[in-house]
Amino acid sequence: MWRLARSAASNLRRSRRFSTCIPGPCIVHKRGADILHDPWFNKDTGFPLTERDRLGLRGLLPPRVISFEQQYARFMESYHSLEKNTRGQPEGFVSLAKWRILNRLHDRNETLYYRVLIDNIDDFAPIIYTPTVGLVCQNYSGLFRRPRGMYFSAKDKGEMMSMIYNWPAHQVDMIVLTDGSRILGLGDLGVQGIGIPIGKLDMYVAAAGINPQRILPVMLDIGTNNQKLLEDRLYLGLRQPRLEGEEYLSIVDEFMEAVHTRWPKAIVQFEDFQMKWAFETLQRYRKRFCMFNDDIQGTAGVALAGLLGTVRTQGRPLGDFVNQKIVVVGAGSAGLGVLNMAVQAVKRIAGTDANPQFFLLDKDGLVTKARKVIDPAAAPFARTPVEIEGLGLREGANLIEVVKKVKPHVLLGLSGVGGVFNEEVLKAMQESDSTKPAIFAMSNPTMNAECTAVDAFKHAGENIVFASGSPFKNVDLGNGKVGHVNQANNMYLFPGIGLGALLSGARLISDGMLQAASECLASYMTDEEIQRGVLYPPIGSIRDITAEVGAAVIQAAVAEDLAEGQGDIGPRELRQMSKEETVEHVKHNMWFPVYSPLVHEK
Ligand SMILES: NC(=O)C1=CN([C@@H]2O[C@H](COP(=O)(O)OP(=O)(O)OC[C@H]3O[C@@H](n4cnc5c(N)ncnc54)[C@H](O)[C@@H]3O)[C@@H](O)[C@H]2O)C=CC1
Ligand SMILES: CC(=O)C(=O)O
Ligand SMILES: [Mg+2]
């Protein structure tokens, strides 16, 4: 108990470093029991007596006032007891139990919830985010107790403009939107995909300090093609096949218009849309609204930062990126997003139009121009027969052939297929032309990762650089050596992209802003870290890296004349800020969970 209380207190001290603004009073339009039932304002037993009097709470709570620190320690104690009591139980059971205890706190007291989340982000990110969030989505209809966020369905056509006013907050800054059609690597989960916007927005609060009263998770339920869900009596979504074509787009159009009518400056992050709609909606809205697609653009930036890191691990200059042979497995929104950004980076960094040595595979093998039907988004990356003949490859060559013949510097998986980097493929990576071959198994959740960290180090060798989309523990290589596991996940960028776009007041999110985000992440790591195979910062410093990324995004927006500023800080003030001042400005605008005095106003 003593140890626990002490570590809780030291966590609190540590987290205060980020508390850059003194919290002012918070206006509340409710009184009495209504406040206790509102997680935005509820302090549970933490309401001071004077506040209980002012807000009509006297008698509605047990008499003793418990401090925030005590509440925090008490929650952590319950959490650790749960950990102890579930030891030895199946992993999924334990993860869901942990999610439940966190979710109950989320539903009751958001201030305490976000504080424990921020302070324990290493332990809690895998629960509220990948991998457990995948399990939560799969079981959502059964787990459902209270709604969170908004649900717009195909049946709401024509009503969205008025529905949007049902949301209780006056201001919304950040929206994460999904249609549930490609949830992580788990496929079409229909309405159950709402877990993803909720988890992503939790990361926004934890990493970017977006005020939780200004976030909005949204599910656009336009049906599901998942037969199992359609037949599930507990399924909570529309029981109809997905709308297609113009019918589909008219629903998304209506939603985007409604949102921006009420909150013209809200940023919309599109998340986990199946590929055709991911690309189509990005093209359709990116010049009209401040929006981005996280799977295409956020993932690309994180992967590019990692790829540049792998060039540094080999002791080569960044200009050498053009000579890296990169095999990308998965030609979906994520894989193609990575290739698009990597091609731009080759042009920028190496200052050349040279054809980068990228090889793209999908479920039908190596993608070449000889393919009869080729997706237009993949076409620019299809190899010509001439290019691959010399390597002894052909259209549709399988992964093992490609790895053996190409001897890539990097093998990058965004296929959603667990175990596709099997023993044979990993062993073939030992023949890589790189001194430090890189293996990125980026698919989520854990069971969909292309390989495990243990298998990667075991079969591909101890000198590899390894990254995965979901977390794995570092690998004990024996003799005191450790194989470092990086988490190559878009969580390192999307919070900074959203916060930077918000504070810049930009009308749209440009390629330049996204590139700046990626380059900022790439340059965050020191040479010494990179030499140890550490490509990304520890998740414990996610607020710090997010502040840097946010500042880089603002500066790019200013440079492109897109910034209109926010609040008292206009474009002129932003332009006058140095890099350091911009980082400070971002940090200063991060919300931090503390109990503010509540003032009632009718
Ligand atoms: N680590 C991260 O930050 C991120 C990870 N992802 C993960 O990437 C995965 C894919 O996402 P999307 O591109 O949006 O999906 P998608 O469905 O658009 O694309 C999947 C692609 O994989 C290909 N594929 C399927 N089976 C294959 C096989 N056996 N061999 C080679 N290719 C195969 C398909 O043909 C398709 O091109 C998901 O698991 C997702 O969780 C996505 C975004 C971010
Ligand atoms: C991380 C993420 O965005 C995905 O797996 O879809
Ligand atoms: Mg995603």
PDB file of C-alpha atoms in Angstrom, residues 367-594:
ATOM      1  CA  VAL A 367       2.090  -5.876 -58.239  1.00  0.00           C
ATOM      2  CA  THR A 368       3.314  -5.184 -61.770  1.00  0.00           C
ATOM      3  CA  LYS A 369       2.100  -3.359 -64.839  1.00  0.00           C
ATOM      4  CA  ALA A 370       1.430  -6.765 -66.387  1.00  0.00           C
ATOM      5  CA  ARG A 371      -1.543  -7.189 -64.058  1.00  0.00           C
ATOM      6  CA  LYS A 372      -4.882  -7.315 -65.866  1.00  0.00           C
ATOM      7  CA  VAL A 373      -6.927  -5.363 -63.318  1.00  0.00           C
ATOM      8  CA  ILE A 374      -5.013  -2.924 -61.220  1.00  0.00           C
ATOM      9  CA  ASP A 375      -6.353  -0.475 -58.677  1.00  0.00           C
ATOM     10  CA  PRO A 376      -5.665   3.075 -59.930  1.00  0.00           C
ATOM     11  CA  ALA A 377      -4.214   4.020 -56.507  1.00  0.00           C
ATOM     12  CA  ALA A 378      -1.688   1.155 -56.736  1.00  0.00           C
ATOM     13  CA  ALA A 379      -0.845   1.678 -60.411  1.00  0.00           C
ATOM     14  CA  PRO A 380       1.965   4.249 -59.881  1.00  0.00           C
ATOM     15  CA  PHE A 381       3.858   1.692 -57.779  1.00  0.00           C
ATOM     16  CA  ALA A 382       3.472  -1.273 -60.102  1.00  0.00           C
ATOM     17  CA  ARG A 383       6.826  -2.485 -61.430  1.00  0.00           C
ATOM     18  CA  THR A 384       7.365  -2.818 -65.160  1.00  0.00           C
ATOM     19  CA  PRO A 385       8.234  -6.306 -66.439  1.00  0.00           C
ATOM     20  CA  VAL A 386      11.616  -4.945 -67.599  1.00  0.00           C
ATOM     21  CA  GLU A 387      12.464  -3.702 -64.107  1.00  0.00           C
ATOM     22  CA  ILE A 388      11.861  -7.070 -62.480  1.00  0.00           C
ATOM     23  CA  GLU A 389      12.994  -9.487 -65.179  1.00  0.00           C
ATOM     24  CA  GLY A 390      16.615  -8.834 -64.283  1.00  0.00           C
ATOM     25  CA  LEU A 391      15.819  -9.941 -60.746  1.00  0.00           C
ATOM     26  CA  GLY A 392      14.153 -13.129 -61.966  1.00  0.00           C
ATOM     27  CA  LEU A 393      10.736 -11.964 -60.791  1.00  0.00           C
ATOM     28  CA  ARG A 394       7.346 -11.890 -62.498  1.00  0.00           C
ATOM     29  CA  GLU A 395       3.848 -10.538 -62.003  1.00  0.00           C
ATOM     30  CA  GLY A 396       2.285 -12.039 -58.857  1.00  0.00           C
ATOM     31  CA  ALA A 397       5.567 -13.413 -57.462  1.00  0.00           C
ATOM     32  CA  ASN A 398       4.999 -14.476 -53.876  1.00  0.00           C
ATOM     33  CA  LEU A 399       6.572 -12.894 -50.832  1.00  0.00           C
ATOM     34  CA  ILE A 400       9.326 -15.420 -50.280  1.00  0.00           C
ATOM     35  CA  GLU A 401      10.450 -15.181 -53.927  1.00  0.00           C
ATOM     36  CA  VAL A 402      10.478 -11.399 -53.725  1.00  0.00           C
ATOM     37  CA  VAL A 403      12.479 -11.297 -50.489  1.00  0.00           C
ATOM     38  CA  LYS A 404      14.996 -13.857 -51.752  1.00  0.00           C
ATOM     39  CA  LYS A 405      15.535 -12.091 -55.066  1.00  0.00           C
ATOM     40  CA  VAL A 406      15.354  -8.452 -53.943  1.00  0.00           C
ATOM     41  CA  LYS A 407      17.298  -8.859 -50.646  1.00  0.00           C
ATOM     42  CA  PRO A 408      15.491  -5.777 -49.307  1.00  0.00           C
ATOM     43  CA  HIS A 409      16.791  -3.341 -46.731  1.00  0.00           C
ATOM     44  CA  VAL A 410      13.274  -3.088 -45.319  1.00  0.00           C
ATOM     45  CA  LEU A 411      10.328  -5.476 -45.167  1.00  0.00           C
ATOM     46  CA  LEU A 412       7.213  -3.524 -44.235  1.00  0.00           C
ATOM     47  CA  GLY A 413       3.853  -5.159 -43.558  1.00  0.00           C
ATOM     48  CA  LEU A 414       0.498  -3.401 -43.737  1.00  0.00           C
ATOM     49  CA  SER A 415      -1.506  -6.376 -44.936  1.00  0.00           C
ATOM     50  CA  GLY A 416      -3.660  -7.089 -41.899  1.00  0.00           C
ATOM     51  CA  VAL A 417      -2.602 -10.736 -42.190  1.00  0.00           C
ATOM     52  CA  GLY A 418      -1.159 -12.228 -39.006  1.00  0.00           C
ATOM     53  CA  GLY A 419       1.988 -14.346 -39.470  1.00  0.00           C
ATOM     54  CA  VAL A 420       2.509 -13.596 -43.162  1.00  0.00           C
ATOM     55  CA  PHE A 421       6.186 -12.934 -42.326  1.00  0.00           C
ATOM     56  CA  ASN A 422       6.712 -16.614 -41.550  1.00  0.00           C
ATOM     57  CA  GLU A 423       9.929 -18.368 -40.579  1.00  0.00           C
ATOM     58  CA  GLU A 424      11.041 -18.818 -44.177  1.00  0.00           C
ATOM     59  CA  VAL A 425      10.466 -15.149 -45.034  1.00  0.00           C
ATOM     60  CA  LEU A 426      12.238 -13.962 -41.886  1.00  0.00           C
ATOM     61  CA  LYS A 427      15.196 -16.280 -42.508  1.00  0.00           C
ATOM     62  CA  ALA A 428      15.458 -14.927 -46.048  1.00  0.00           C
ATOM     63  CA  MET A 429      15.887 -11.449 -44.526  1.00  0.00           C
ATOM     64  CA  GLN A 430      19.279 -12.636 -43.210  1.00  0.00           C
ATOM     65  CA  GLU A 431      20.504 -12.242 -46.813  1.00  0.00           C
ATOM     66  CA  SER A 432      19.382  -8.601 -46.896  1.00  0.00           C
ATOM     67  CA  ASP A 433      21.775  -6.133 -48.511  1.00  0.00           C
ATOM     68  CA  SER A 434      21.530  -4.017 -45.360  1.00  0.00           C
ATOM     69  CA  THR A 435      23.854  -4.269 -42.388  1.00  0.00           C
ATOM     70  CA  LYS A 436      20.771  -3.708 -40.238  1.00  0.00           C
ATOM     71  CA  PRO A 437      17.756  -5.150 -42.022  1.00  0.00           C
ATOM     72  CA  ALA A 438      14.497  -3.614 -40.854  1.00  0.00           C
ATOM     73  CA  ILE A 439      11.277  -5.504 -40.258  1.00  0.00           C
ATOM     74  CA  PHE A 440       8.108  -3.479 -39.745  1.00  0.00           C
ATOM     75  CA  ALA A 441       5.141  -5.667 -38.835  1.00  0.00           C
ATOM     76  CA  MET A 442       2.693  -2.777 -38.666  1.00  0.00           C
ATOM     77  CA  SER A 443      -0.697  -4.484 -38.831  1.00  0.00           C
ATOM     78  CA  ASN A 444      -3.043  -4.344 -35.856  1.00  0.00           C
ATOM     79  CA  PRO A 445      -4.126  -5.685 -33.493  1.00  0.00           C
ATOM     80  CA  THR A 446      -1.432  -8.036 -32.172  1.00  0.00           C
ATOM     81  CA  MET A 447      -2.873 -11.189 -33.702  1.00  0.00           C
ATOM     82  CA  ASN A 448      -2.818  -9.531 -37.113  1.00  0.00           C
ATOM     83  CA  ALA A 449       0.846  -8.488 -36.888  1.00  0.00           C
ATOM     84  CA  GLU A 450       2.838  -9.925 -39.791  1.00  0.00           C
ATOM     85  CA  CYS A 451       5.169 -11.543 -37.239  1.00  0.00           C
ATOM     86  CA  THR A 452       5.944 -11.383 -33.539  1.00  0.00           C
ATOM     87  CA  ALA A 453       9.008  -9.620 -32.151  1.00  0.00           C
ATOM     88  CA  VAL A 454      10.391 -12.880 -30.783  1.00  0.00           C
ATOM     89  CA  ASP A 455      10.130 -14.597 -34.167  1.00  0.00           C
ATOM     90  CA  ALA A 456      11.679 -11.642 -35.961  1.00  0.00           C
ATOM     91  CA  PHE A 457      14.827 -11.649 -33.789  1.00  0.00           C
ATOM     92  CA  LYS A 458      14.948 -15.456 -33.713  1.00  0.00           C
ATOM     93  CA  HIS A 459      14.723 -16.042 -37.452  1.00  0.00           C
ATOM     94  CA  ALA A 460      15.998 -12.852 -39.086  1.00  0.00           C
ATOM     95  CA  GLY A 461      18.942 -12.338 -36.740  1.00  0.00           C
ATOM     96  CA  GLU A 462      19.899 -10.183 -33.803  1.00  0.00           C
ATOM     97  CA  ASN A 463      21.127  -7.268 -35.899  1.00  0.00           C
ATOM     98  CA  ILE A 464      17.671  -6.396 -37.227  1.00  0.00           C
ATOM     99  CA  VAL A 465      15.694  -3.268 -36.434  1.00  0.00           C
ATOM    100  CA  PHE A 466      12.161  -4.215 -35.474  1.00  0.00           C
ATOM    101  CA  ALA A 467       8.902  -2.286 -35.297  1.00  0.00           C
ATOM    102  CA  SER A 468       5.301  -3.373 -34.842  1.00  0.00           C
ATOM    103  CA  GLY A 469       1.959  -1.549 -34.941  1.00  0.00           C
ATOM    104  CA  SER A 470       0.781  -3.030 -31.637  1.00  0.00           C
ATOM    105  CA  PRO A 471       3.088  -3.275 -28.646  1.00  0.00           C
ATOM    106  CA  PHE A 472       5.389  -6.236 -28.014  1.00  0.00           C
ATOM    107  CA  LYS A 473       7.831  -6.547 -25.125  1.00  0.00           C
ATOM    108  CA  ASN A 474      11.554  -6.068 -25.862  1.00  0.00           C
ATOM    109  CA  VAL A 475      13.199  -9.390 -26.642  1.00  0.00           C
ATOM    110  CA  ASP A 476      15.809 -10.937 -24.373  1.00  0.00           C
ATOM    111  CA  LEU A 477      18.566 -12.077 -26.731  1.00  0.00           C
ATOM    112  CA  GLY A 478      20.672 -13.636 -23.968  1.00  0.00           C
ATOM    113  CA  ASN A 479      24.108 -12.519 -22.699  1.00  0.00           C
ATOM    114  CA  GLY A 480      22.567  -9.290 -21.445  1.00  0.00           C
ATOM    115  CA  LYS A 481      21.567  -8.241 -24.979  1.00  0.00           C
ATOM    116  CA  VAL A 482      18.105  -6.877 -25.723  1.00  0.00           C
ATOM    117  CA  GLY A 483      16.286  -6.721 -29.045  1.00  0.00           C
ATOM    118  CA  HIS A 484      14.491  -3.361 -28.980  1.00  0.00           C
ATOM    119  CA  VAL A 485      10.865  -3.277 -30.070  1.00  0.00           C
ATOM    120  CA  ASN A 486       9.596  -0.038 -31.614  1.00  0.00           C
ATOM    121  CA  GLN A 487       5.919   0.710 -31.866  1.00  0.00           C
ATOM    122  CA  ALA A 488       5.383   2.029 -35.382  1.00  0.00           C
ATOM    123  CA  ASN A 489       1.908   3.360 -34.846  1.00  0.00           C
ATOM    124  CA  ASN A 490       0.213   6.483 -36.162  1.00  0.00           C
ATOM    125  CA  MET A 491      -0.414   7.492 -32.526  1.00  0.00           C
ATOM    126  CA  TYR A 492       2.970   9.245 -32.708  1.00  0.00           C
ATOM    127  CA  LEU A 493       1.588  11.663 -35.277  1.00  0.00           C
ATOM    128  CA  PHE A 494      -2.175  12.040 -35.397  1.00  0.00           C
ATOM    129  CA  PRO A 495      -2.432  13.902 -32.044  1.00  0.00           C
ATOM    130  CA  GLY A 496       0.197  16.434 -33.162  1.00  0.00           C
ATOM    131  CA  ILE A 497      -1.334  16.812 -36.617  1.00  0.00           C
ATOM    132  CA  GLY A 498      -4.752  17.499 -35.090  1.00  0.00           C
ATOM    133  CA  LEU A 499      -3.465  19.862 -32.397  1.00  0.00           C
ATOM    134  CA  GLY A 500      -1.144  21.699 -34.789  1.00  0.00           C
ATOM    135  CA  ALA A 501      -3.944  22.132 -37.332  1.00  0.00           C
ATOM    136  CA  LEU A 502      -6.278  23.357 -34.595  1.00  0.00           C
ATOM    137  CA  LEU A 503      -3.908  25.953 -33.147  1.00  0.00           C
ATOM    138  CA  SER A 504      -2.794  27.126 -36.576  1.00  0.00           C
ATOM    139  CA  GLY A 505      -6.430  27.688 -37.500  1.00  0.00           C
ATOM    140  CA  ALA A 506      -5.551  26.368 -40.959  1.00  0.00           C
ATOM    141  CA  ARG A 507      -8.358  26.026 -43.462  1.00  0.00           C
ATOM    142  CA  LEU A 508      -7.055  22.651 -44.583  1.00  0.00           C
ATOM    143  CA  ILE A 509      -4.295  20.164 -43.870  1.00  0.00           C
ATOM    144  CA  SER A 510      -1.698  20.313 -46.619  1.00  0.00           C
ATOM    145  CA  ASP A 511       0.942  17.788 -47.682  1.00  0.00           C
ATOM    146  CA  GLY A 512       3.531  20.255 -46.382  1.00  0.00           C
ATOM    147  CA  MET A 513       2.000  20.181 -42.884  1.00  0.00           C
ATOM    148  CA  LEU A 514       2.012  16.372 -42.925  1.00  0.00           C
ATOM    149  CA  GLN A 515       5.596  16.190 -44.165  1.00  0.00           C
ATOM    150  CA  ALA A 516       6.673  18.583 -41.438  1.00  0.00           C
ATOM    151  CA  ALA A 517       5.031  16.298 -38.862  1.00  0.00           C
ATOM    152  CA  SER A 518       6.859  13.254 -40.194  1.00  0.00           C
ATOM    153  CA  GLU A 519      10.233  14.987 -40.420  1.00  0.00           C
ATOM    154  CA  CYS A 520       9.842  16.288 -36.891  1.00  0.00           C
ATOM    155  CA  LEU A 521       9.281  12.739 -35.623  1.00  0.00           C
ATOM    156  CA  ALA A 522      12.207  11.456 -37.687  1.00  0.00           C
ATOM    157  CA  SER A 523      14.609  14.025 -36.257  1.00  0.00           C
ATOM    158  CA  TYR A 524      13.411  13.612 -32.660  1.00  0.00           C
ATOM    159  CA  MET A 525      15.658  10.626 -32.006  1.00  0.00           C
ATOM    160  CA  THR A 526      19.365  11.069 -31.237  1.00  0.00           C
ATOM    161  CA  ASP A 527      22.107   9.235 -33.165  1.00  0.00           C
ATOM    162  CA  GLU A 528      22.886   7.216 -30.064  1.00  0.00           C
ATOM    163  CA  GLU A 529      19.264   6.028 -29.797  1.00  0.00           C
ATOM    164  CA  ILE A 530      19.103   5.281 -33.482  1.00  0.00           C
ATOM    165  CA  GLN A 531      22.298   3.204 -33.237  1.00  0.00           C
ATOM    166  CA  ARG A 532      20.561   1.088 -30.602  1.00  0.00           C
ATOM    167  CA  GLY A 533      17.691   0.498 -33.039  1.00  0.00           C
ATOM    168  CA  VAL A 534      15.367   2.916 -31.227  1.00  0.00           C
ATOM    169  CA  LEU A 535      13.395   4.646 -33.987  1.00  0.00           C
ATOM    170  CA  TYR A 536      10.551   6.203 -31.993  1.00  0.00           C
ATOM    171  CA  PRO A 537      10.326   7.844 -28.577  1.00  0.00           C
ATOM    172  CA  PRO A 538       8.959   5.851 -25.638  1.00  0.00           C
ATOM    173  CA  ILE A 539       5.210   6.223 -25.326  1.00  0.00           C
ATOM    174  CA  GLY A 540       5.769   7.801 -21.910  1.00  0.00           C
ATOM    175  CA  SER A 541       7.035  10.927 -23.684  1.00  0.00           C
ATOM    176  CA  ILE A 542       4.125  11.130 -26.102  1.00  0.00           C
ATOM    177  CA  ARG A 543       3.037  14.582 -24.816  1.00  0.00           C
ATOM    178  CA  ASP A 544       6.483  15.916 -25.475  1.00  0.00           C
ATOM    179  CA  ILE A 545       6.777  14.566 -29.020  1.00  0.00           C
ATOM    180  CA  THR A 546       3.204  15.682 -29.725  1.00  0.00           C
ATOM    181  CA  ALA A 547       4.102  19.238 -28.693  1.00  0.00           C
ATOM    182  CA  GLU A 548       7.043  19.182 -31.114  1.00  0.00           C
ATOM    183  CA  VAL A 549       4.957  17.716 -33.926  1.00  0.00           C
ATOM    184  CA  GLY A 550       2.151  20.201 -33.261  1.00  0.00           C
ATOM    185  CA  ALA A 551       4.634  23.074 -33.483  1.00  0.00           C
ATOM    186  CA  ALA A 552       6.106  21.720 -36.725  1.00  0.00           C
ATOM    187  CA  VAL A 553       2.600  21.535 -38.213  1.00  0.00           C
ATOM    188  CA  ILE A 554       1.836  25.125 -37.166  1.00  0.00           C
ATOM    189  CA  GLN A 555       5.090  26.395 -38.644  1.00  0.00           C
ATOM    190  CA  ALA A 556       4.397  24.608 -41.921  1.00  0.00           C
ATOM    191  CA  ALA A 557       0.887  26.095 -42.030  1.00  0.00           C
ATOM    192  CA  VAL A 558       2.349  29.555 -41.420  1.00  0.00           C
ATOM    193  CA  ALA A 559       4.977  29.048 -44.139  1.00  0.00           C
ATOM    194  CA  GLU A 560       2.267  28.078 -46.617  1.00  0.00           C
ATOM    195  CA  ASP A 561       0.071  31.012 -45.614  1.00  0.00           C
ATOM    196  CA  LEU A 562      -2.682  28.671 -44.490  1.00  0.00           C
ATOM    197  CA  ALA A 563      -2.684  29.665 -40.831  1.00  0.00           C
ATOM    198  CA  GLU A 564      -5.494  31.912 -39.618  1.00  0.00           C
ATOM    199  CA  GLY A 565      -4.675  31.491 -35.930  1.00  0.00           C
ATOM    200  CA  GLN A 566      -6.957  30.633 -33.064  1.00  0.00           C
ATOM    201  CA  GLY A 567      -8.393  32.778 -30.288  1.00  0.00           C
ATOM    202  CA  ASP A 568      -6.112  35.683 -29.354  1.00  0.00           C
ATOM    203  CA  ILE A 569      -3.209  34.299 -31.361  1.00  0.00           C
ATOM    204  CA  GLY A 570      -3.624  35.336 -34.968  1.00  0.00           C
ATOM    205  CA  PRO A 571      -1.471  34.556 -38.006  1.00  0.00           C
ATOM    206  CA  ARG A 572       0.776  37.540 -37.289  1.00  0.00           C
ATOM    207  CA  GLU A 573       1.617  36.334 -33.783  1.00  0.00           C
ATOM    208  CA  LEU A 574       2.205  32.804 -35.054  1.00  0.00           C
ATOM    209  CA  ARG A 575       4.545  34.083 -37.742  1.00  0.00           C
ATOM    210  CA  GLN A 576       6.588  35.992 -35.193  1.00  0.00           C
ATOM    211  CA  MET A 577       7.136  32.961 -32.953  1.00  0.00           C
ATOM    212  CA  SER A 578      10.467  31.149 -33.017  1.00  0.00           C
ATOM    213  CA  LYS A 579      10.448  27.374 -33.140  1.00  0.00           C
ATOM    214  CA  GLU A 580      10.929  27.179 -29.363  1.00  0.00           C
ATOM    215  CA  GLU A 581       8.170  29.721 -28.757  1.00  0.00           C
ATOM    216  CA  THR A 582       5.833  27.747 -30.988  1.00  0.00           C
ATOM    217  CA  VAL A 583       6.529  24.586 -28.973  1.00  0.00           C
ATOM    218  CA  GLU A 584       5.835  26.533 -25.758  1.00  0.00           C
ATOM    219  CA  HIS A 585       2.627  27.913 -27.270  1.00  0.00           C
ATOM    220  CA  VAL A 586       1.486  24.365 -28.075  1.00  0.00           C
ATOM    221  CA  LYS A 587       2.350  23.097 -24.592  1.00  0.00           C
ATOM    222  CA  HIS A 588       0.557  26.010 -23.011  1.00  0.00           C
ATOM    223  CA  ASN A 589      -2.592  25.078 -24.888  1.00  0.00           C
ATOM    224  CA  MET A 590      -2.628  21.468 -23.737  1.00  0.00           C
ATOM    225  CA  TRP A 591      -5.447  20.694 -21.351  1.00  0.00           C
ATOM    226  CA  PHE A 592      -4.374  18.999 -18.170  1.00  0.00           C
ATOM    227  CA  PRO A 593      -6.727  17.174 -15.809  1.00  0.00           C
ATOM    228  CA  VAL A 594      -7.119  18.870 -12.439  1.00  0.00           C
TER     229      VAL A 594
END
